Tab-separated table of C-alpha atoms and ligand atoms in Angstrom:
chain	number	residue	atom	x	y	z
Z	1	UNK	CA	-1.154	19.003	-8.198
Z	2	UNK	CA	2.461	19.049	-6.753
Z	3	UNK	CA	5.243	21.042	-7.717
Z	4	UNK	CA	7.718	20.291	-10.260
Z	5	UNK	CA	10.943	19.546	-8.215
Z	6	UNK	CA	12.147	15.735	-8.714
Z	7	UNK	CA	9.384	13.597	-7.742
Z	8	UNK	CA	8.893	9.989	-6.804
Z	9	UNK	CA	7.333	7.567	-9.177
Z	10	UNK	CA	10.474	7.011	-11.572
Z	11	UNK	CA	11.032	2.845	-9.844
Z	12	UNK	CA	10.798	0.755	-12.828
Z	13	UNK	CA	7.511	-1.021	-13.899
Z	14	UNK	CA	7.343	-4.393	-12.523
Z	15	UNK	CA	6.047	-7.218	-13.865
Z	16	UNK	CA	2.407	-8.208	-14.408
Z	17	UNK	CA	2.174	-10.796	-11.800
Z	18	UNK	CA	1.356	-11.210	-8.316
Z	19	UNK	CA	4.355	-11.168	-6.174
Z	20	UNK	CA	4.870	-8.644	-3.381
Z	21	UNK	CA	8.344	-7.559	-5.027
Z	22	UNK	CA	6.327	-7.152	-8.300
Z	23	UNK	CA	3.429	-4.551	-6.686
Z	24	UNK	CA	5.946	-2.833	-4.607
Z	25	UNK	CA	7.805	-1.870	-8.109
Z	26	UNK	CA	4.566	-0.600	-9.316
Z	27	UNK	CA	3.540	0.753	-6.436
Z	28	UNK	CA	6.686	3.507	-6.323
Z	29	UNK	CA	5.073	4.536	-9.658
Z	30	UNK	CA	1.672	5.336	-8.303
Z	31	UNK	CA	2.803	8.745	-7.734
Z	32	UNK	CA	2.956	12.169	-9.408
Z	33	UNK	CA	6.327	13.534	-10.697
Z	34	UNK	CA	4.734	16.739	-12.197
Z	35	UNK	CA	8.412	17.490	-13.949
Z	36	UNK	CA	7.497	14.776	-16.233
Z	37	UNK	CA	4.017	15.484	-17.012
Z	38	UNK	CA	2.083	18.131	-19.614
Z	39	UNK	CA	0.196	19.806	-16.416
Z	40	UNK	CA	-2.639	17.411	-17.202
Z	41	UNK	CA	-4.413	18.100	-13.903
Z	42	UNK	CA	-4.441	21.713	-14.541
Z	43	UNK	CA	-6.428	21.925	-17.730
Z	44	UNK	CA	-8.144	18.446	-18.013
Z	45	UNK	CA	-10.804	18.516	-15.610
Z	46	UNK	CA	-13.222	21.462	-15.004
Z	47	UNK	CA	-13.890	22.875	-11.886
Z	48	UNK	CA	-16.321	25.888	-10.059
Z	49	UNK	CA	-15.828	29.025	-7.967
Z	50	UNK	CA	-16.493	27.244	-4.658
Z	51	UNK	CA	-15.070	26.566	-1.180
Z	52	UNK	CA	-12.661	24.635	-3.293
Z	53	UNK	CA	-11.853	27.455	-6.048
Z	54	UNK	CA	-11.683	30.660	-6.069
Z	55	UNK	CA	-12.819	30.886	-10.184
Z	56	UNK	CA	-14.348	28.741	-11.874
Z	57	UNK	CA	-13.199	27.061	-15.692
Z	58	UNK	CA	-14.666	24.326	-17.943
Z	59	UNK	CA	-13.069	20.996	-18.422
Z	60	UNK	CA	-10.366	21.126	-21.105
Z	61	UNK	CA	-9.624	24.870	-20.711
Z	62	UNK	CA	-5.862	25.702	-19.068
Z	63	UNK	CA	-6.256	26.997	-16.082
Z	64	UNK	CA	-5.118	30.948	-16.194
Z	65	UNK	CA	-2.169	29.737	-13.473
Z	66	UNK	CA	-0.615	26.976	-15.928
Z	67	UNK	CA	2.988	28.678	-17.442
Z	68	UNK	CA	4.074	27.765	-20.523
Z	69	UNK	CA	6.642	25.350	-19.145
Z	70	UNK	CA	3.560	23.172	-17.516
Z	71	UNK	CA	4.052	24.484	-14.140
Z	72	UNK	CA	1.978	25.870	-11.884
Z	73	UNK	CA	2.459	29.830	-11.509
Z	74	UNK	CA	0.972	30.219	-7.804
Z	75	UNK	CA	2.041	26.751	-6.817
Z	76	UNK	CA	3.584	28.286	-3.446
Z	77	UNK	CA	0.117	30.336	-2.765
Z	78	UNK	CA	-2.194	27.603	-3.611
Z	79	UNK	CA	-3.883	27.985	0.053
Z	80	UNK	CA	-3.783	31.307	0.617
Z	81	UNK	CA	-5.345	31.794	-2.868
Z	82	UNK	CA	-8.108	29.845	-2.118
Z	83	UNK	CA	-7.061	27.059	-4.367
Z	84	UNK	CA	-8.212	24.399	-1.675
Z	85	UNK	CA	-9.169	21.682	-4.613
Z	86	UNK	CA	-5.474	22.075	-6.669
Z	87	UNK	CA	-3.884	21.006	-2.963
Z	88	UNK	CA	-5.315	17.885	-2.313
Z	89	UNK	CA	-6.073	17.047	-5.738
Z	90	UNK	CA	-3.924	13.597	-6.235
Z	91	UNK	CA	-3.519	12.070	-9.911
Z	92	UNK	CA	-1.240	8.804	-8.311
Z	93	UNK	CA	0.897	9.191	-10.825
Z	94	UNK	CA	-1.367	9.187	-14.144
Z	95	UNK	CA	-0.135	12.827	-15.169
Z	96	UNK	CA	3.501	11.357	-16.117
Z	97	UNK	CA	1.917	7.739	-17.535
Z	98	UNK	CA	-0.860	9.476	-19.923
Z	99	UNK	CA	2.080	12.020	-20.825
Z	100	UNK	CA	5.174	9.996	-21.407
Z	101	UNK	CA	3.386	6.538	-21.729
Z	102	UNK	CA	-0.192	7.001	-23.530
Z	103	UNK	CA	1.230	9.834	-26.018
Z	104	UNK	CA	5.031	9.080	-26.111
Z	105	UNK	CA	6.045	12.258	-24.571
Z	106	UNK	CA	3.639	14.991	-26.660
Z	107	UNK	CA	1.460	17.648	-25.170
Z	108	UNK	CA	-1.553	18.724	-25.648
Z	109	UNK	CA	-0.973	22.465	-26.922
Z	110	UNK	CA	2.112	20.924	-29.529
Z	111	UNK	CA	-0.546	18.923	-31.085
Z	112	UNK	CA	-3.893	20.105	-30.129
Z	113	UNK	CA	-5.769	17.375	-32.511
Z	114	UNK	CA	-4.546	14.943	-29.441
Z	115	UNK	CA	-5.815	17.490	-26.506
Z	116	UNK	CA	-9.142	15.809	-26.073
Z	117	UNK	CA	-8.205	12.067	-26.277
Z	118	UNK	CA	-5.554	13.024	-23.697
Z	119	UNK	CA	-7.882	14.721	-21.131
Z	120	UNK	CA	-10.312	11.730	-21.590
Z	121	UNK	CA	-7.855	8.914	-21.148
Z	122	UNK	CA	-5.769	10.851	-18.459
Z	123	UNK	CA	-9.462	10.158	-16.254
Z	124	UNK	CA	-9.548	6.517	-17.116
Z	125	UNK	CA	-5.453	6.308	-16.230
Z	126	UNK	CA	-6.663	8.217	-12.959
Z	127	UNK	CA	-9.284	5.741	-12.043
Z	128	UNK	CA	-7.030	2.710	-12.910
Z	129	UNK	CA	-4.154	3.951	-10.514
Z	130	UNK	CA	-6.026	5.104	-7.644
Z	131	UNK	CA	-7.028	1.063	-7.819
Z	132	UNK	CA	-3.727	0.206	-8.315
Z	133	UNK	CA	-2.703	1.957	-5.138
Z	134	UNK	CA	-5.584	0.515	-2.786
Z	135	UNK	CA	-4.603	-3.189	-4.621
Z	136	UNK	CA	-1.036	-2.826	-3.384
Z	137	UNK	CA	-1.740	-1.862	-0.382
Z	138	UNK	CA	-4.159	-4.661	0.594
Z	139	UNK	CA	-1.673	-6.989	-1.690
Z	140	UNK	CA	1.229	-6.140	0.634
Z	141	UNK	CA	-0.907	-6.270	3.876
Z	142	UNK	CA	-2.298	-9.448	3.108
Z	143	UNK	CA	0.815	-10.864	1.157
Z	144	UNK	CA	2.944	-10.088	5.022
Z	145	UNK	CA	0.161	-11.949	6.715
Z	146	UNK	CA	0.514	-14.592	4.461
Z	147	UNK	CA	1.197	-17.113	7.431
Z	148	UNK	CA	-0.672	-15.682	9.901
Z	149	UNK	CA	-4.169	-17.099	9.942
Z	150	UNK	CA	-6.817	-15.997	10.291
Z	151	UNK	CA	-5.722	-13.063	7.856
Z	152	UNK	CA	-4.242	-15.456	5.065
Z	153	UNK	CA	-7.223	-15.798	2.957
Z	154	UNK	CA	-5.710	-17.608	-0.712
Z	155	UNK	CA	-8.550	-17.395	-2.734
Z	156	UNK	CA	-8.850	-13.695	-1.727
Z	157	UNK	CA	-5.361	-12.871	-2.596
Z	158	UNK	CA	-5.448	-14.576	-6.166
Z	159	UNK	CA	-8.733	-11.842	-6.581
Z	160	UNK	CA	-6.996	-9.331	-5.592
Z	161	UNK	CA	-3.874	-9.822	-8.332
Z	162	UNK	CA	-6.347	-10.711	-10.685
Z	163	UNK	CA	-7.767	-7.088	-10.378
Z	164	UNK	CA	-4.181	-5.669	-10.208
Z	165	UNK	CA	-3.020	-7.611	-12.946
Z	166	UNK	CA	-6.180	-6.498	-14.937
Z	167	UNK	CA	-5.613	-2.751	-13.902
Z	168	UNK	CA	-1.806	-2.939	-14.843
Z	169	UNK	CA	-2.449	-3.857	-18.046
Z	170	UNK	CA	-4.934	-1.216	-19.037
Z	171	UNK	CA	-2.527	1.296	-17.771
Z	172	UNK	CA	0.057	0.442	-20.557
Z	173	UNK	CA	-2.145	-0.126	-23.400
Z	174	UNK	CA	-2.725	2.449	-26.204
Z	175	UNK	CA	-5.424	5.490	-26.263
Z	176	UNK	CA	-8.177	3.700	-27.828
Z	177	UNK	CA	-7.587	0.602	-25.115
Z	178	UNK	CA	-7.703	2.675	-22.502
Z	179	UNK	CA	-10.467	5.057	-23.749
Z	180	UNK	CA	-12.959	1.645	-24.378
Z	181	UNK	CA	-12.421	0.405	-20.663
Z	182	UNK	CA	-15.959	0.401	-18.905
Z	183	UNK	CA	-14.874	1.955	-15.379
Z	184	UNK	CA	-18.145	1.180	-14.297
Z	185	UNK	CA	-17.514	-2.805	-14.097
Z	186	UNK	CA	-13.939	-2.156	-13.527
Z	187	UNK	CA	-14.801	0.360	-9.979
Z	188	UNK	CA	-17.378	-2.705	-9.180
Z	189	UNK	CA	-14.979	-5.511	-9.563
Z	190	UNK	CA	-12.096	-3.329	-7.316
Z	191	UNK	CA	-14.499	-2.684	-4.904
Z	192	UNK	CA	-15.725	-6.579	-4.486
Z	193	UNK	CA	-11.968	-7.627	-3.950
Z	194	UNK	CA	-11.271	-4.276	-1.882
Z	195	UNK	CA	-14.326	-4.352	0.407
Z	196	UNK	CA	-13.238	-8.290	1.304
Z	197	UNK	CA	-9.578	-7.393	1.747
Z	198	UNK	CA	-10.969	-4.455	4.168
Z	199	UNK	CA	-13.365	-7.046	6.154
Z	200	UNK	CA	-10.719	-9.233	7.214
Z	201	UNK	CA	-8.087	-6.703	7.854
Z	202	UNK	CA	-10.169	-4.859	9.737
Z	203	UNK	CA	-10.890	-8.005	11.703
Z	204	UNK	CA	-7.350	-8.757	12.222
Z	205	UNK	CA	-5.215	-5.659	11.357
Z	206	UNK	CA	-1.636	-6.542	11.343
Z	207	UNK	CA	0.613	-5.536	14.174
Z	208	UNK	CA	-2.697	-4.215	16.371
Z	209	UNK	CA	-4.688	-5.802	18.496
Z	210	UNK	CA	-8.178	-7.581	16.720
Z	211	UNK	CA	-11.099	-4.622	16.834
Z	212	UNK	CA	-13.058	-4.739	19.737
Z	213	UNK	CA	-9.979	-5.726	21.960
Z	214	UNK	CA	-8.732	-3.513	24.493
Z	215	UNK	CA	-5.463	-3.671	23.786
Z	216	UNK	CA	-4.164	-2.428	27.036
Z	217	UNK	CA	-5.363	1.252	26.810
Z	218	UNK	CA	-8.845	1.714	27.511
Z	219	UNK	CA	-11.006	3.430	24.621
Z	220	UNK	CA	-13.028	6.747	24.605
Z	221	UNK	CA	-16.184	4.624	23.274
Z	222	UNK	CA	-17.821	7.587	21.848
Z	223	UNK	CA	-17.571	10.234	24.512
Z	224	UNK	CA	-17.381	13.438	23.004
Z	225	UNK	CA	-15.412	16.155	25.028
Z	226	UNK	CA	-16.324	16.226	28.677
Z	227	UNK	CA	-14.543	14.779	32.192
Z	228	UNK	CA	-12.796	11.395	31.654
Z	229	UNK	CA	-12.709	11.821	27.292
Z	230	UNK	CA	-9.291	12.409	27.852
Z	231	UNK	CA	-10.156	16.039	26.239
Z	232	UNK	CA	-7.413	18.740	26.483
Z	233	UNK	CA	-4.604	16.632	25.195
Z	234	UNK	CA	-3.217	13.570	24.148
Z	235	UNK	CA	-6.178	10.430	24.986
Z	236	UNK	CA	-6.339	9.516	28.634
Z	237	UNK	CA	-5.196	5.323	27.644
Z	238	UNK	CA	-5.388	2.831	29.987
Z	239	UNK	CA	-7.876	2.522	33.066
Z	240	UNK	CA	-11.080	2.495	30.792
Z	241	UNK	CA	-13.617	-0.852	29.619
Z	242	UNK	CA	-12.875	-2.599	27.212
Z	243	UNK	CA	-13.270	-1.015	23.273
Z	244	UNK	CA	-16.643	0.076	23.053
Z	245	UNK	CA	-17.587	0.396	19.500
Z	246	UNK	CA	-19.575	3.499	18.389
Z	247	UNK	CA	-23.318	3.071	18.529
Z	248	UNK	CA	-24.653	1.278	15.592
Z	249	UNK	CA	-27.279	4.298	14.843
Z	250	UNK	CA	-23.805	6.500	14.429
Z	251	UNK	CA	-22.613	4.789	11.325
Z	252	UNK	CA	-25.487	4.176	9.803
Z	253	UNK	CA	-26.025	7.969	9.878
Z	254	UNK	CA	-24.980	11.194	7.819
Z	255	UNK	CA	-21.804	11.799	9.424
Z	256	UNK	CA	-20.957	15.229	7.693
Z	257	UNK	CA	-20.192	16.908	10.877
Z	258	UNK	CA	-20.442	14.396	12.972
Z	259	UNK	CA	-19.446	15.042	16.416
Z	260	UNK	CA	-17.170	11.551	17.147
Z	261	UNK	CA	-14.525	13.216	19.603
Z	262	UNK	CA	-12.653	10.517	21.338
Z	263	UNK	CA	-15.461	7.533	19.512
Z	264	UNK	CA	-14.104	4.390	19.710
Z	265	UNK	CA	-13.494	3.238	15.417
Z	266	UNK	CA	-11.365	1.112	15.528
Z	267	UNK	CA	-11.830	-1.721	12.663
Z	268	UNK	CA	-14.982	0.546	11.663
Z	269	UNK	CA	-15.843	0.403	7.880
Z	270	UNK	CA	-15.625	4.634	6.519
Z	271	UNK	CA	-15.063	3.432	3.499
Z	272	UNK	CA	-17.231	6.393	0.773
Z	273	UNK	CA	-18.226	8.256	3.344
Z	274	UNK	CA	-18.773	11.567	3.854
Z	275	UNK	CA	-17.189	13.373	7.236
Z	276	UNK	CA	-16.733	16.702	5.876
Z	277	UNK	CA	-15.801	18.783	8.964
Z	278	UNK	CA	-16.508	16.025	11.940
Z	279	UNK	CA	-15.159	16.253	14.866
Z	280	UNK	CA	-12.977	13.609	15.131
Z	281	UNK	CA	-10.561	14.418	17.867
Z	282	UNK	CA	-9.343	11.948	19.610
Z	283	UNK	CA	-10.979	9.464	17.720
Z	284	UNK	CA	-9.540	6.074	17.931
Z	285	UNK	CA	-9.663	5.314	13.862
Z	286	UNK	CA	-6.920	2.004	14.341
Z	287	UNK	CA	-7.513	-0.036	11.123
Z	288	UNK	CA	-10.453	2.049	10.582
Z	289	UNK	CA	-11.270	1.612	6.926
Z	290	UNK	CA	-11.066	5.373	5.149
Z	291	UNK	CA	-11.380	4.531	1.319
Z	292	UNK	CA	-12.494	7.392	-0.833
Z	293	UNK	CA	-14.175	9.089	2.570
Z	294	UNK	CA	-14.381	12.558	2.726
Z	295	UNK	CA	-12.354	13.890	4.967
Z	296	UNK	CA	-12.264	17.857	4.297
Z	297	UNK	CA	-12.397	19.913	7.522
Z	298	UNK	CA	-12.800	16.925	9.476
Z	299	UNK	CA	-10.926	17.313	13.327
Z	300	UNK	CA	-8.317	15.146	13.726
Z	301	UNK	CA	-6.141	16.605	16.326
Z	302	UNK	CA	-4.977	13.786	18.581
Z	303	UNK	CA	-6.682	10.642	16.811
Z	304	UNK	CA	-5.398	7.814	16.110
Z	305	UNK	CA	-4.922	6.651	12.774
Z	306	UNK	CA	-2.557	3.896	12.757
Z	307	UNK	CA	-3.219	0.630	10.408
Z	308	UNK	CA	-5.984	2.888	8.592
Z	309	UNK	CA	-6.851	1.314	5.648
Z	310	UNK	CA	-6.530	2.689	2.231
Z	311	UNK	CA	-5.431	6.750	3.927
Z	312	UNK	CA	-3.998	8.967	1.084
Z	313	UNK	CA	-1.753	11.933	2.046
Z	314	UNK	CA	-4.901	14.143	-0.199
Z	315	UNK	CA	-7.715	12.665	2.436
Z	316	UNK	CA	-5.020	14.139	5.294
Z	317	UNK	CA	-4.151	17.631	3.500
Z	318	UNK	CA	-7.778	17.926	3.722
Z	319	UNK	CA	-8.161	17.987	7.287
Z	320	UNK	CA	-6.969	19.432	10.221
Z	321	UNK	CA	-4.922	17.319	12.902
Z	322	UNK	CA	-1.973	18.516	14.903
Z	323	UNK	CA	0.805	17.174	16.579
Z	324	UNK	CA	-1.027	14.623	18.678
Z	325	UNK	CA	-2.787	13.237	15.691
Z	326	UNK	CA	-0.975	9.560	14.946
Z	327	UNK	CA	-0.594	8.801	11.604
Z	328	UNK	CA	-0.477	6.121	9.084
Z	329	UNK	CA	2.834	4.267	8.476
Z	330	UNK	CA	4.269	5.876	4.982
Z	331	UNK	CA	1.980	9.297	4.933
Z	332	UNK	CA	3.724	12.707	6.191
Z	333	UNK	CA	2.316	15.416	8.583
Z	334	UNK	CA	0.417	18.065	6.417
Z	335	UNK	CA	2.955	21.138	6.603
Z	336	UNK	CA	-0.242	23.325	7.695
Z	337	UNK	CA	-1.589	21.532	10.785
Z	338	UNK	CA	-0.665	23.732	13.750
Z	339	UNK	CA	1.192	22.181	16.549
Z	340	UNK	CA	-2.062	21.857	19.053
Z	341	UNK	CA	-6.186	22.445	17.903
Z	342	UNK	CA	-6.158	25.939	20.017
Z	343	UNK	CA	-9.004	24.919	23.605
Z	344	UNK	CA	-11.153	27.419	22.545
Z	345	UNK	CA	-11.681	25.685	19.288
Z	346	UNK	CA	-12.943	23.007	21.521
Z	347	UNK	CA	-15.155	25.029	23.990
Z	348	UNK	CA	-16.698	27.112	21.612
Z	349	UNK	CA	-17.796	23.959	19.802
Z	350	UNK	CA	-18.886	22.162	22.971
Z	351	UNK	CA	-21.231	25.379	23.747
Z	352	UNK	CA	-23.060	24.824	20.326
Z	353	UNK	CA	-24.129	21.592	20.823
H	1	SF4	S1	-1.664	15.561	-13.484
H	1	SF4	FE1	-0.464	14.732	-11.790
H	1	SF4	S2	1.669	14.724	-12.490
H	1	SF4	FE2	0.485	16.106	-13.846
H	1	SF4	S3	0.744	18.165	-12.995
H	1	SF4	FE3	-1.159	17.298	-12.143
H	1	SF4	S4	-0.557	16.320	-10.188
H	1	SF4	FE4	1.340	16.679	-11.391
């Protein structure tokens, strides 16, 4: 959750059609403004004394933090109080729709014969944004590429407003609409469209050069840390072969702590998976596809991330980059990254292996 100081998300709805003006209305919506919502995120969904949490408390029970005005009472601790999961938790915006929307402005302890239809369709609203957000952002890609072939793909683009006019609609319809969507074929159907979107971006990624070019600065192609990976600061670029694409064997692999210092991703498909705490630094991740992966712990001090596909600012609160780490257009250094990934981090690692 956020905190409740005035928040984006207040552009007005746009139409339900396919233009770029229309998703770049919604798209302003797709995210939280906790001043306007009944602190859905902090009772709603249950969670465990973990990594993540330091209690535990079953869905639909406030969380001991909430005040009585909806706000959180140890917002400005969150970290330091082990409340990992509350900051990168993201709603995109479906706290303030489900609350002022979906129910009209009430709450959930003013009428508590409403609390449980509100937690369940506040997870449904969740769902359908998070696909909103990944829609626009492929629809606005794809949309400026419009004349540049081999990226204009027509019949690909009319899929992918069909799926965002689809999802728009749900997200204004009543409780019992929204509570009778099946997610299941609705997730399959975003994925389809999103998946194809992601092929042929990552193929031809706007405003970088096509994966597997060089692009005029030499790539890492998988070195970890060692002489000539460009380890101890910013990428050695320029002077190396040509992009060298991570070994097959590496992506087909479980690639929780995968050790991918300075690998050559670019245009690689991440898309699900899970990199909890890999070492990533370095990594060249240009137009890398990142949708839904798990990025928590994951090194990213000094990669590369620009044209990522699909990045939300949660995935990068989750991990740990510095100043070196390039980001995605539109997402904002996490305030806790420190300024460099201290050597020794580095060494000490290296001596593991
Ligand atoms: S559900 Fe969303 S808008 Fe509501 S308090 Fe949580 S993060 Fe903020």
């Amino acid at each position: 959750m956020t905190d409740r100081g005035p928040g984006g998300g207040d552009a007005p709805a746009g139409r339900v059609g396919g233009s770029v003006v229309d998703v770049a209305a919604v798209a302003a919506r797709l995210r939280a403004d906790c001043g306007r919502c009944a602190g859905l995120c902090c009772v709603a969904p249950g969670f465990t004394r973990s990594a993540d949490f330091p209690v535990s408390k079953p869905p639909g029970v406030a969380c001991g933090h909430l005040t009585g005005g909806f706000t959180c009472g140890v917002h400005d601790e969150l970290r330091p109080r082990g409340f990992h999961g509350c900051v990168v938790f993201d709603c995109h915006g479906a706290g303030q729709q489900v609350t002022e929307v979906t129910f009209a402005g009430g709450d959930w302890r003013a009428d508590p014969a409403t609390a449980t239809r509100m937690f369940d369709v506040f997870a449904v609203m969740r769902t359908l944004h998070e696909s909103l957000r990944h829609l626009a952002e492929a629809l606005t890609l794809l949309d400026a590429a419009v004349d540049a072939s081999p990226v204009a793909d027509g019949k690909l683009l009319a899929a992918l407003r069909a799926e965002w006019a689809a999802a728009l609609a749900f997200t204004e319809a009543d409780a019992d609409t929204l509570l009778a969507v099946d997610l299941s074929a609705h997730r399959r159907a975003v994925h389809t469209v999103l998946s194809r979107a992601s092929a042929r971006l990552r193929a031809h990624p706007p405003g970088l050069p096509a994966a597997g070019g060089d692009g005029g600065r030499g790539a890492a192609g998988g070195r970890g840390p060692g002489p000539g990976s460009g380890r101890g600061g910013p990428r050695a670029r320029g002077g190396g072969p040509a992009g060298r694409p991570a070994p097959a064997g590496v992506l087909a692999a479980d690639l929780v702590g995968a050790r991918l210092a300075g690998a050559d991703l670019r245009g690689a498909d991440l898309a699900g998976r899970l990199l909890l705490g890999a070492d990533l630094r370095r990594a060249d991740l240009r137009a890398a596809d990142l949708r839904g992966a798990d990025l928590r712990g994951a090194e990213l001090g000094g990669a590369d991330l620009r044209g990522a596909l699909f990045v939300t600012q949660p995935q990068l609160d989750s991990a740990r980059g510095d100043t070196a780490t390039i980001l995605p257009a539109a997402l904002v250094r996490p305030a806790h990254w420190p300024a460099q990934v201290p050597p020794s981090t580095g060494r000490r690692r290296a001596r593991r292996r």
